[in-house]
Amino acid sequence: MTSAARPSGRPEGAAAVVIGGGLAGTTVALALADAGLDVTLVEGRPRLGGLVFSFRRESAAGDLTVDNGQHVYLRCCTAYRSFLERIGAAELVPLQDRMDVPVLDADRMRLGRLRRTALPVPLHLAKSLATYPHLTPAERAGVVRATLALKRLDPADPALDGVDFGSWLRRHGQSPRAVEALWDLVGIATLNATANDASLGLAAKVFKTGLLSAPGAADIGWAQVPLGEVHDALARSALEKAGVSIRLRTRAVAVSRTDEGWRVAVANGPHGREQLAADTVVLAVPQRETRGLLPDGALADKDRLLEIGTAPILNVHVVYDRKVLRRPFFAAVGSPVQWVFDRTHAAGLAEDGQYLALSQSAAQQEIDAPVAKLRARYLPELERLLPAARGARVRDFFVTRERTATFAPAPGVGRLRPDARTQVPGLYLAGAWTATGWPATMESAVRSGTAAAREALTELGFPQGQLPQEAA
């Protein structure tokens, strides 16, 4: 597709097709539309948001709006925060004033806290670590030494990608208890893998950025409304205002290059197939789907995308007939329970009950377990952790399973993650699994979308000062 150029160097009437309506695709579509391109966003589902969504559930507890999983972010996730501001959702997904994580030891029934002060890094965590009851004094001192060693690492060093984080922790004197009560407490939730299964490069990125970059970097934020209100409703409104044509229930089946430009073949149910023309195409879908759509020659070896594994997340949902938890959330050690969040208000549950959501990452051993087995495992654990639950009636119990929730952050994955720009002009990749330097988080997804938009607009002739800004 050829077009005349504007004096600024931008092509007149340039068109783009973005395939995938998750966070990465929405970010790309907004950036390209803001730059003046004619953008069509294609999404196979009947909604936007990708793996960040909500659904309605009718039960004995009443009609609930359920998030498929508990998604949180940190203050250091500056790209995601900018995305929330762009779609008008920042006030609905607030951050803590200061990081404060209650951690309950199930075996000793003792509560500890990981919280920061206003002191500069690394002193902002010194008081919390010095009084953290789940480690011995010797283990706390060992954590300090390992933290200082971690601070000296460069997450971008390719050598770190091939090393597992668990081995590095053991070499730096970390006991199994220290790994469980601190390193994995944070790492499993952010990496979706235990230290033994995680790349040292990605682990260093998480801990250096989240805990050692700024005093407030690890302050936690989460949605106070259903995720669908943010990543579907508000995102859709922002896209429409930007002039993006949104095609839901429309699946891309082929991407091809012609003398006139790009053609995207899509299938949209009863309407059959049609061809969308574009100057620019962005694939913002998971790695396996991307591999299936890539034309020959787009990557040196597109089959390597299939070597990027996936990791599951299991979410256990329990509705009680009374309040059993007085905190907005807590983490547990010495228990199969990992993180527990109060979702009562966001889900629309009446005041006489409480809805708890358990987020269980790195759930390979339980992702396919029957609901009855999970109920028998987790209800007694909640009663052990929360004495108020022992006399409460369970009004509803159900699970949601994301079998391919994230890419697996295994050692060596860094060499498999492709850049935004392919080897074919006009074709770009986005997704949390691409080469952002971050693990599979909402932050990585947004950063990937920005990177793809910058590459696309650069190739179209946009000057540097007019490109989407990369997050700090």
PDB file of N, CA, C and O in Angstrom, residues 325-392:
ATOM      1  N   LEU A 325     -11.504 -12.211  57.374  1.00  0.00           N
ATOM      2  CA  LEU A 325     -10.200 -11.573  57.172  1.00  0.00           C
ATOM      3  C   LEU A 325     -10.377 -10.062  57.292  1.00  0.00           C
ATOM      4  O   LEU A 325     -11.230  -9.485  56.624  1.00  0.00           O
ATOM      5  N   ARG A 326      -9.567  -9.431  58.137  1.00  0.00           N
ATOM      6  CA  ARG A 326      -9.701  -7.990  58.363  1.00  0.00           C
ATOM      7  C   ARG A 326      -8.699  -7.165  57.568  1.00  0.00           C
ATOM      8  O   ARG A 326      -8.752  -5.938  57.620  1.00  0.00           O
ATOM      9  N   ARG A 327      -7.803  -7.813  56.857  1.00  0.00           N
ATOM     10  CA  ARG A 327      -6.822  -7.100  56.051  1.00  0.00           C
ATOM     11  C   ARG A 327      -7.210  -7.196  54.577  1.00  0.00           C
ATOM     12  O   ARG A 327      -7.889  -8.128  54.164  1.00  0.00           O
ATOM     13  N   PRO A 328      -6.737  -6.271  53.756  1.00  0.00           N
ATOM     14  CA  PRO A 328      -7.047  -6.383  52.322  1.00  0.00           C
ATOM     15  C   PRO A 328      -6.367  -7.575  51.659  1.00  0.00           C
ATOM     16  O   PRO A 328      -6.875  -8.101  50.676  1.00  0.00           O
ATOM     17  N   PHE A 329      -5.232  -8.012  52.211  1.00  0.00           N
ATOM     18  CA  PHE A 329      -4.539  -9.173  51.660  1.00  0.00           C
ATOM     19  C   PHE A 329      -3.471  -9.621  52.643  1.00  0.00           C
ATOM     20  O   PHE A 329      -3.105  -8.895  53.577  1.00  0.00           O
ATOM     21  N   PHE A 330      -2.974 -10.830  52.448  1.00  0.00           N
ATOM     22  CA  PHE A 330      -1.804 -11.308  53.195  1.00  0.00           C
ATOM     23  C   PHE A 330      -1.146 -12.421  52.391  1.00  0.00           C
ATOM     24  O   PHE A 330      -1.750 -12.998  51.468  1.00  0.00           O
ATOM     25  N   ALA A 331       0.111 -12.710  52.710  1.00  0.00           N
ATOM     26  CA  ALA A 331       0.839 -13.835  52.135  1.00  0.00           C
ATOM     27  C   ALA A 331       1.106 -14.843  53.237  1.00  0.00           C
ATOM     28  O   ALA A 331       1.124 -14.488  54.429  1.00  0.00           O
ATOM     29  N   ALA A 332       1.296 -16.084  52.858  1.00  0.00           N
ATOM     30  CA  ALA A 332       1.523 -17.139  53.848  1.00  0.00           C
ATOM     31  C   ALA A 332       2.795 -17.910  53.524  1.00  0.00           C
ATOM     32  O   ALA A 332       3.172 -18.069  52.360  1.00  0.00           O
ATOM     33  N   VAL A 333       3.467 -18.385  54.575  1.00  0.00           N
ATOM     34  CA  VAL A 333       4.584 -19.313  54.435  1.00  0.00           C
ATOM     35  C   VAL A 333       4.270 -20.522  55.294  1.00  0.00           C
ATOM     36  O   VAL A 333       3.467 -20.451  56.228  1.00  0.00           O
ATOM     37  N   GLY A 334       4.894 -21.660  54.973  1.00  0.00           N
ATOM     38  CA  GLY A 334       4.592 -22.884  55.705  1.00  0.00           C
ATOM     39  C   GLY A 334       3.210 -23.419  55.387  1.00  0.00           C
ATOM     40  O   GLY A 334       2.629 -24.163  56.178  1.00  0.00           O
ATOM     41  N   SER A 335       2.678 -23.069  54.233  1.00  0.00           N
ATOM     42  CA  SER A 335       1.319 -23.446  53.847  1.00  0.00           C
ATOM     43  C   SER A 335       1.257 -23.545  52.335  1.00  0.00           C
ATOM     44  O   SER A 335       1.993 -22.848  51.628  1.00  0.00           O
ATOM     45  N   PRO A 336       0.372 -24.393  51.789  1.00  0.00           N
ATOM     46  CA  PRO A 336       0.169 -24.374  50.337  1.00  0.00           C
ATOM     47  C   PRO A 336      -0.457 -23.069  49.861  1.00  0.00           C
ATOM     48  O   PRO A 336      -0.337 -22.716  48.685  1.00  0.00           O
ATOM     49  N   VAL A 337      -1.111 -22.339  50.753  1.00  0.00           N
ATOM     50  CA  VAL A 337      -1.676 -21.038  50.408  1.00  0.00           C
ATOM     51  C   VAL A 337      -0.544 -20.049  50.169  1.00  0.00           C
ATOM     52  O   VAL A 337       0.393 -19.959  50.963  1.00  0.00           O
ATOM     53  N   GLN A 338      -0.623 -19.288  49.086  1.00  0.00           N
ATOM     54  CA  GLN A 338       0.410 -18.302  48.780  1.00  0.00           C
ATOM     55  C   GLN A 338      -0.048 -16.893  49.138  1.00  0.00           C
ATOM     56  O   GLN A 338       0.458 -16.304  50.085  1.00  0.00           O
ATOM     57  N   TRP A 339      -0.978 -16.329  48.369  1.00  0.00           N
ATOM     58  CA  TRP A 339      -1.472 -14.973  48.609  1.00  0.00           C
ATOM     59  C   TRP A 339      -2.995 -14.992  48.648  1.00  0.00           C
ATOM     60  O   TRP A 339      -3.639 -15.652  47.826  1.00  0.00           O
ATOM     61  N   VAL A 340      -3.568 -14.254  49.579  1.00  0.00           N
ATOM     62  CA  VAL A 340      -5.020 -14.195  49.757  1.00  0.00           C
ATOM     63  C   VAL A 340      -5.465 -12.737  49.710  1.00  0.00           C
ATOM     64  O   VAL A 340      -4.902 -11.891  50.421  1.00  0.00           O
ATOM     65  N   PHE A 341      -6.473 -12.452  48.878  1.00  0.00           N
ATOM     66  CA  PHE A 341      -6.987 -11.094  48.723  1.00  0.00           C
ATOM     67  C   PHE A 341      -8.477 -11.047  49.031  1.00  0.00           C
ATOM     68  O   PHE A 341      -9.219 -11.974  48.700  1.00  0.00           O
ATOM     69  N   ASP A 342      -8.892  -9.971  49.663  1.00  0.00           N
ATOM     70  CA  ASP A 342     -10.315  -9.719  49.918  1.00  0.00           C
ATOM     71  C   ASP A 342     -10.903  -9.040  48.687  1.00  0.00           C
ATOM     72  O   ASP A 342     -10.557  -7.902  48.366  1.00  0.00           O
ATOM     73  N   ARG A 343     -11.810  -9.706  47.984  1.00  0.00           N
ATOM     74  CA  ARG A 343     -12.431  -9.163  46.780  1.00  0.00           C
ATOM     75  C   ARG A 343     -13.924  -8.881  46.984  1.00  0.00           C
ATOM     76  O   ARG A 343     -14.679  -8.747  46.012  1.00  0.00           O
ATOM     77  N   THR A 344     -14.346  -8.768  48.249  1.00  0.00           N
ATOM     78  CA  THR A 344     -15.765  -8.627  48.567  1.00  0.00           C
ATOM     79  C   THR A 344     -16.395  -7.433  47.862  1.00  0.00           C
ATOM     80  O   THR A 344     -17.402  -7.563  47.148  1.00  0.00           O
ATOM     81  N   HIS A 345     -15.839  -6.266  48.059  1.00  0.00           N
ATOM     82  CA  HIS A 345     -16.439  -5.047  47.519  1.00  0.00           C
ATOM     83  C   HIS A 345     -16.364  -5.030  46.000  1.00  0.00           C
ATOM     84  O   HIS A 345     -17.361  -4.709  45.324  1.00  0.00           O
ATOM     85  N   ALA A 346     -15.204  -5.368  45.438  1.00  0.00           N
ATOM     86  CA  ALA A 346     -15.035  -5.311  43.986  1.00  0.00           C
ATOM     87  C   ALA A 346     -15.975  -6.271  43.273  1.00  0.00           C
ATOM     88  O   ALA A 346     -16.443  -5.985  42.164  1.00  0.00           O
ATOM     89  N   ALA A 347     -16.260  -7.408  43.898  1.00  0.00           N
ATOM     90  CA  ALA A 347     -17.117  -8.408  43.259  1.00  0.00           C
ATOM     91  C   ALA A 347     -18.598  -8.096  43.405  1.00  0.00           C
ATOM     92  O   ALA A 347     -19.432  -8.740  42.762  1.00  0.00           O
ATOM     93  N   GLY A 348     -18.940  -7.134  44.275  1.00  0.00           N
ATOM     94  CA  GLY A 348     -20.340  -6.789  44.477  1.00  0.00           C
ATOM     95  C   GLY A 348     -21.054  -7.679  45.461  1.00  0.00           C
ATOM     96  O   GLY A 348     -22.286  -7.798  45.413  1.00  0.00           O
ATOM     97  N   LEU A 349     -20.322  -8.292  46.388  1.00  0.00           N
ATOM     98  CA  LEU A 349     -20.945  -9.156  47.391  1.00  0.00           C
ATOM     99  C   LEU A 349     -21.590  -8.318  48.488  1.00  0.00           C
ATOM    100  O   LEU A 349     -21.059  -7.283  48.890  1.00  0.00           O
ATOM    101  N   ALA A 350     -22.707  -8.788  48.974  1.00  0.00           N
ATOM    102  CA  ALA A 350     -23.413  -8.087  50.047  1.00  0.00           C
ATOM    103  C   ALA A 350     -22.552  -8.033  51.300  1.00  0.00           C
ATOM    104  O   ALA A 350     -21.635  -8.828  51.497  1.00  0.00           O
ATOM    105  N   GLU A 351     -22.892  -7.100  52.190  1.00  0.00           N
ATOM    106  CA  GLU A 351     -22.081  -6.824  53.376  1.00  0.00           C
ATOM    107  C   GLU A 351     -22.028  -7.982  54.370  1.00  0.00           C
ATOM    108  O   GLU A 351     -21.156  -8.044  55.217  1.00  0.00           O
ATOM    109  N   ASP A 352     -22.967  -8.928  54.285  1.00  0.00           N
ATOM    110  CA  ASP A 352     -23.019  -9.979  55.304  1.00  0.00           C
ATOM    111  C   ASP A 352     -22.103 -11.161  55.001  1.00  0.00           C
ATOM    112  O   ASP A 352     -22.153 -12.183  55.689  1.00  0.00           O
ATOM    113  N   GLY A 353     -21.272 -11.058  53.993  1.00  0.00           N
ATOM    114  CA  GLY A 353     -20.349 -12.138  53.678  1.00  0.00           C
ATOM    115  C   GLY A 353     -18.990 -11.599  53.300  1.00  0.00           C
ATOM    116  O   GLY A 353     -18.741 -10.390  53.342  1.00  0.00           O
ATOM    117  N   GLN A 354     -18.083 -12.493  52.943  1.00  0.00           N
ATOM    118  CA  GLN A 354     -16.758 -12.090  52.495  1.00  0.00           C
ATOM    119  C   GLN A 354     -16.275 -13.038  51.410  1.00  0.00           C
ATOM    120  O   GLN A 354     -16.426 -14.263  51.517  1.00  0.00           O
ATOM    121  N   TYR A 355     -15.698 -12.451  50.376  1.00  0.00           N
ATOM    122  CA  TYR A 355     -15.204 -13.206  49.230  1.00  0.00           C
ATOM    123  C   TYR A 355     -13.687 -13.094  49.204  1.00  0.00           C
ATOM    124  O   TYR A 355     -13.137 -12.001  49.067  1.00  0.00           O
ATOM    125  N   LEU A 356     -13.006 -14.232  49.344  1.00  0.00           N
ATOM    126  CA  LEU A 356     -11.546 -14.281  49.311  1.00  0.00           C
ATOM    127  C   LEU A 356     -11.078 -14.963  48.029  1.00  0.00           C
ATOM    128  O   LEU A 356     -11.658 -15.969  47.600  1.00  0.00           O
ATOM    129  N   ALA A 357     -10.035 -14.419  47.444  1.00  0.00           N
ATOM    130  CA  ALA A 357      -9.423 -15.004  46.256  1.00  0.00           C
ATOM    131  C   ALA A 357      -7.994 -15.402  46.580  1.00  0.00           C
ATOM    132  O   ALA A 357      -7.210 -14.574  47.055  1.00  0.00           O
ATOM    133  N   LEU A 358      -7.657 -16.661  46.365  1.00  0.00           N
ATOM    134  CA  LEU A 358      -6.312 -17.171  46.599  1.00  0.00           C
ATOM    135  C   LEU A 358      -5.592 -17.252  45.255  1.00  0.00           C
ATOM    136  O   LEU A 358      -6.089 -17.889  44.325  1.00  0.00           O
ATOM    137  N   SER A 359      -4.446 -16.594  45.160  1.00  0.00           N
ATOM    138  CA  SER A 359      -3.654 -16.612  43.939  1.00  0.00           C
ATOM    139  C   SER A 359      -2.501 -17.586  44.120  1.00  0.00           C
ATOM    140  O   SER A 359      -1.626 -17.373  44.966  1.00  0.00           O
ATOM    141  N   GLN A 360      -2.509 -18.655  43.320  1.00  0.00           N
ATOM    142  CA  GLN A 360      -1.534 -19.735  43.454  1.00  0.00           C
ATOM    143  C   GLN A 360      -0.701 -19.822  42.167  1.00  0.00           C
ATOM    144  O   GLN A 360      -1.123 -20.394  41.177  1.00  0.00           O
ATOM    145  N   SER A 361       0.481 -19.213  42.212  1.00  0.00           N
ATOM    146  CA  SER A 361       1.355 -19.205  41.049  1.00  0.00           C
ATOM    147  C   SER A 361       2.205 -20.470  40.999  1.00  0.00           C
ATOM    148  O   SER A 361       2.257 -21.241  41.962  1.00  0.00           O
ATOM    149  N   ALA A 362       2.858 -20.679  39.856  1.00  0.00           N
ATOM    150  CA  ALA A 362       3.692 -21.873  39.649  1.00  0.00           C
ATOM    151  C   ALA A 362       2.925 -23.127  40.062  1.00  0.00           C
ATOM    152  O   ALA A 362       3.411 -23.973  40.804  1.00  0.00           O
ATOM    153  N   ALA A 363       1.706 -23.248  39.550  1.00  0.00           N
ATOM    154  CA  ALA A 363       0.748 -24.258  40.015  1.00  0.00           C
ATOM    155  C   ALA A 363       0.741 -25.508  39.145  1.00  0.00           C
ATOM    156  O   ALA A 363      -0.313 -26.124  38.939  1.00  0.00           O
ATOM    157  N   GLN A 364       1.897 -25.905  38.641  1.00  0.00           N
ATOM    158  CA  GLN A 364       1.949 -27.061  37.746  1.00  0.00           C
ATOM    159  C   GLN A 364       1.366 -28.321  38.373  1.00  0.00           C
ATOM    160  O   GLN A 364       0.747 -29.133  37.676  1.00  0.00           O
ATOM    161  N   GLN A 365       1.540 -28.506  39.671  1.00  0.00           N
ATOM    162  CA  GLN A 365       1.094 -29.733  40.324  1.00  0.00           C
ATOM    163  C   GLN A 365      -0.407 -29.755  40.591  1.00  0.00           C
ATOM    164  O   GLN A 365      -0.967 -30.829  40.852  1.00  0.00           O
ATOM    165  N   GLU A 366      -1.068 -28.598  40.519  1.00  0.00           N
ATOM    166  CA  GLU A 366      -2.487 -28.548  40.889  1.00  0.00           C
ATOM    167  C   GLU A 366      -3.401 -27.997  39.799  1.00  0.00           C
ATOM    168  O   GLU A 366      -4.614 -27.992  39.983  1.00  0.00           O
ATOM    169  N   ILE A 367      -2.847 -27.565  38.694  1.00  0.00           N
ATOM    170  CA  ILE A 367      -3.662 -26.846  37.721  1.00  0.00           C
ATOM    171  C   ILE A 367      -4.803 -27.702  37.182  1.00  0.00           C
ATOM    172  O   ILE A 367      -5.860 -27.179  36.820  1.00  0.00           O
ATOM    173  N   ASP A 368      -4.640 -29.017  37.139  1.00  0.00           N
ATOM    174  CA  ASP A 368      -5.697 -29.887  36.628  1.00  0.00           C
ATOM    175  C   ASP A 368      -6.394 -30.686  37.721  1.00  0.00           C
ATOM    176  O   ASP A 368      -7.179 -31.597  37.422  1.00  0.00           O
ATOM    177  N   ALA A 369      -6.136 -30.356  38.982  1.00  0.00           N
ATOM    178  CA  ALA A 369      -6.753 -31.089  40.085  1.00  0.00           C
ATOM    179  C   ALA A 369      -8.259 -30.844  40.120  1.00  0.00           C
ATOM    180  O   ALA A 369      -8.722 -29.732  39.847  1.00  0.00           O
ATOM    181  N   PRO A 370      -9.064 -31.854  40.458  1.00  0.00           N
ATOM    182  CA  PRO A 370     -10.519 -31.664  40.561  1.00  0.00           C
ATOM    183  C   PRO A 370     -10.872 -30.633  41.632  1.00  0.00           C
ATOM    184  O   PRO A 370     -10.142 -30.465  42.617  1.00  0.00           O
ATOM    185  N   VAL A 371     -11.999 -29.976  41.447  1.00  0.00           N
ATOM    186  CA  VAL A 371     -12.428 -28.959  42.408  1.00  0.00           C
ATOM    187  C   VAL A 371     -12.576 -29.564  43.799  1.00  0.00           C
ATOM    188  O   VAL A 371     -12.208 -28.942  44.799  1.00  0.00           O
ATOM    189  N   ALA A 372     -13.116 -30.785  43.886  1.00  0.00           N
ATOM    190  CA  ALA A 372     -13.313 -31.418  45.192  1.00  0.00           C
ATOM    191  C   ALA A 372     -11.990 -31.606  45.926  1.00  0.00           C
ATOM    192  O   ALA A 372     -11.903 -31.407  47.151  1.00  0.00           O
ATOM    193  N   LYS A 373     -10.946 -31.965  45.193  1.00  0.00           N
ATOM    194  CA  LYS A 373      -9.632 -32.144  45.807  1.00  0.00           C
ATOM    195  C   LYS A 373      -9.067 -30.804  46.281  1.00  0.00           C
ATOM    196  O   LYS A 373      -8.492 -30.717  47.379  1.00  0.00           O
ATOM    197  N   LEU A 374      -9.251 -29.781  45.487  1.00  0.00           N
ATOM    198  CA  LEU A 374      -8.771 -28.456  45.876  1.00  0.00           C
ATOM    199  C   LEU A 374      -9.553 -27.923  47.077  1.00  0.00           C
ATOM    200  O   LEU A 374      -8.977 -27.292  47.968  1.00  0.00           O
ATOM    201  N   ARG A 375     -10.826 -28.191  47.115  1.00  0.00           N
ATOM    202  CA  ARG A 375     -11.645 -27.775  48.257  1.00  0.00           C
ATOM    203  C   ARG A 375     -11.158 -28.458  49.530  1.00  0.00           C
ATOM    204  O   ARG A 375     -11.022 -27.811  50.586  1.00  0.00           O
ATOM    205  N   ALA A 376     -10.886 -29.746  49.434  1.00  0.00           N
ATOM    206  CA  ALA A 376     -10.414 -30.488  50.611  1.00  0.00           C
ATOM    207  C   ALA A 376      -9.041 -30.023  51.063  1.00  0.00           C
ATOM    208  O   ALA A 376      -8.680 -30.168  52.237  1.00  0.00           O
ATOM    209  N   ARG A 377      -8.268 -29.460  50.172  1.00  0.00           N
ATOM    210  CA  ARG A 377      -6.923 -28.995  50.515  1.00  0.00           C
ATOM    211  C   ARG A 377      -6.933 -27.581  51.076  1.00  0.00           C
ATOM    212  O   ARG A 377      -6.281 -27.296  52.100  1.00  0.00           O
ATOM    213  N   TYR A 378      -7.694 -26.691  50.447  1.00  0.00           N
ATOM    214  CA  TYR A 378      -7.554 -25.277  50.779  1.00  0.00           C
ATOM    215  C   TYR A 378      -8.505 -24.779  51.861  1.00  0.00           C
ATOM    216  O   TYR A 378      -8.150 -23.851  52.599  1.00  0.00           O
ATOM    217  N   LEU A 379      -9.674 -25.351  52.005  1.00  0.00           N
ATOM    218  CA  LEU A 379     -10.554 -24.877  53.075  1.00  0.00           C
ATOM    219  C   LEU A 379      -9.958 -25.138  54.465  1.00  0.00           C
ATOM    220  O   LEU A 379      -9.968 -24.242  55.319  1.00  0.00           O
ATOM    221  N   PRO A 380      -9.413 -26.339  54.744  1.00  0.00           N
ATOM    222  CA  PRO A 380      -8.758 -26.528  56.043  1.00  0.00           C
ATOM    223  C   PRO A 380      -7.556 -25.603  56.240  1.00  0.00           C
ATOM    224  O   PRO A 380      -7.294 -25.155  57.373  1.00  0.00           O
ATOM    225  N   GLU A 381      -6.833 -25.303  55.160  1.00  0.00           N
ATOM    226  CA  GLU A 381      -5.699 -24.385  55.285  1.00  0.00           C
ATOM    227  C   GLU A 381      -6.165 -22.985  55.649  1.00  0.00           C
ATOM    228  O   GLU A 381      -5.534 -22.304  56.469  1.00  0.00           O
ATOM    229  N   LEU A 382      -7.247 -22.534  55.051  1.00  0.00           N
ATOM    230  CA  LEU A 382      -7.767 -21.216  55.407  1.00  0.00           C
ATOM    231  C   LEU A 382      -8.249 -21.191  56.849  1.00  0.00           C
ATOM    232  O   LEU A 382      -8.075 -20.190  57.553  1.00  0.00           O
ATOM    233  N   GLU A 383      -8.819 -22.278  57.317  1.00  0.00           N
ATOM    234  CA  GLU A 383      -9.241 -22.342  58.716  1.00  0.00           C
ATOM    235  C   GLU A 383      -8.032 -22.332  59.652  1.00  0.00           C
ATOM    236  O   GLU A 383      -8.090 -21.778  60.755  1.00  0.00           O
ATOM    237  N   ARG A 384      -6.938 -22.935  59.199  1.00  0.00           N
ATOM    238  CA  ARG A 384      -5.713 -22.919  59.999  1.00  0.00           C
ATOM    239  C   ARG A 384      -5.127 -21.511  60.058  1.00  0.00           C
ATOM    240  O   ARG A 384      -4.654 -21.060  61.119  1.00  0.00           O
ATOM    241  N   LEU A 385      -5.157 -20.802  58.937  1.00  0.00           N
ATOM    242  CA  LEU A 385      -4.589 -19.469  58.869  1.00  0.00           C
ATOM    243  C   LEU A 385      -5.494 -18.401  59.469  1.00  0.00           C
ATOM    244  O   LEU A 385      -5.017 -17.412  60.036  1.00  0.00           O
ATOM    245  N   LEU A 386      -6.801 -18.598  59.337  1.00  0.00           N
ATOM    246  CA  LEU A 386      -7.784 -17.599  59.763  1.00  0.00           C
ATOM    247  C   LEU A 386      -8.744 -18.230  60.762  1.00  0.00           C
ATOM    248  O   LEU A 386      -9.732 -18.874  60.381  1.00  0.00           O
ATOM    249  N   PRO A 387      -8.486 -18.065  62.032  1.00  0.00           N
ATOM    250  CA  PRO A 387      -9.363 -18.682  63.037  1.00  0.00           C
ATOM    251  C   PRO A 387     -10.830 -18.323  62.864  1.00  0.00           C
ATOM    252  O   PRO A 387     -11.716 -19.142  63.149  1.00  0.00           O
ATOM    253  N   ALA A 388     -11.133 -17.130  62.381  1.00  0.00           N
ATOM    254  CA  ALA A 388     -12.531 -16.716  62.214  1.00  0.00           C
ATOM    255  C   ALA A 388     -13.244 -17.540  61.159  1.00  0.00           C
ATOM    256  O   ALA A 388     -14.483 -17.563  61.120  1.00  0.00           O
ATOM    257  N   ALA A 389     -12.490 -18.243  60.297  1.00  0.00           N
ATOM    258  CA  ALA A 389     -13.118 -19.054  59.258  1.00  0.00           C
ATOM    259  C   ALA A 389     -13.600 -20.402  59.780  1.00  0.00           C
ATOM    260  O   ALA A 389     -14.361 -21.092  59.091  1.00  0.00           O
ATOM    261  N   ARG A 390     -13.176 -20.773  60.981  1.00  0.00           N
ATOM    262  CA  ARG A 390     -13.479 -22.117  61.477  1.00  0.00           C
ATOM    263  C   ARG A 390     -14.955 -22.346  61.738  1.00  0.00           C
ATOM    264  O   ARG A 390     -15.445 -23.450  61.614  1.00  0.00           O
ATOM    265  N   GLY A 391     -15.666 -21.308  62.072  1.00  0.00           N
ATOM    266  CA  GLY A 391     -17.103 -21.493  62.292  1.00  0.00           C
ATOM    267  C   GLY A 391     -17.952 -20.917  61.186  1.00  0.00           C
ATOM    268  O   GLY A 391     -19.184 -20.901  61.289  1.00  0.00           O
ATOM    269  N   ALA A 392     -17.309 -20.466  60.123  1.00  0.00           N
ATOM    270  CA  ALA A 392     -18.050 -19.812  59.039  1.00  0.00           C
ATOM    271  C   ALA A 392     -18.562 -20.842  58.037  1.00  0.00           C
ATOM    272  O   ALA A 392     -17.953 -21.887  57.818  1.00  0.00           O
TER     273      ALA A 392
END
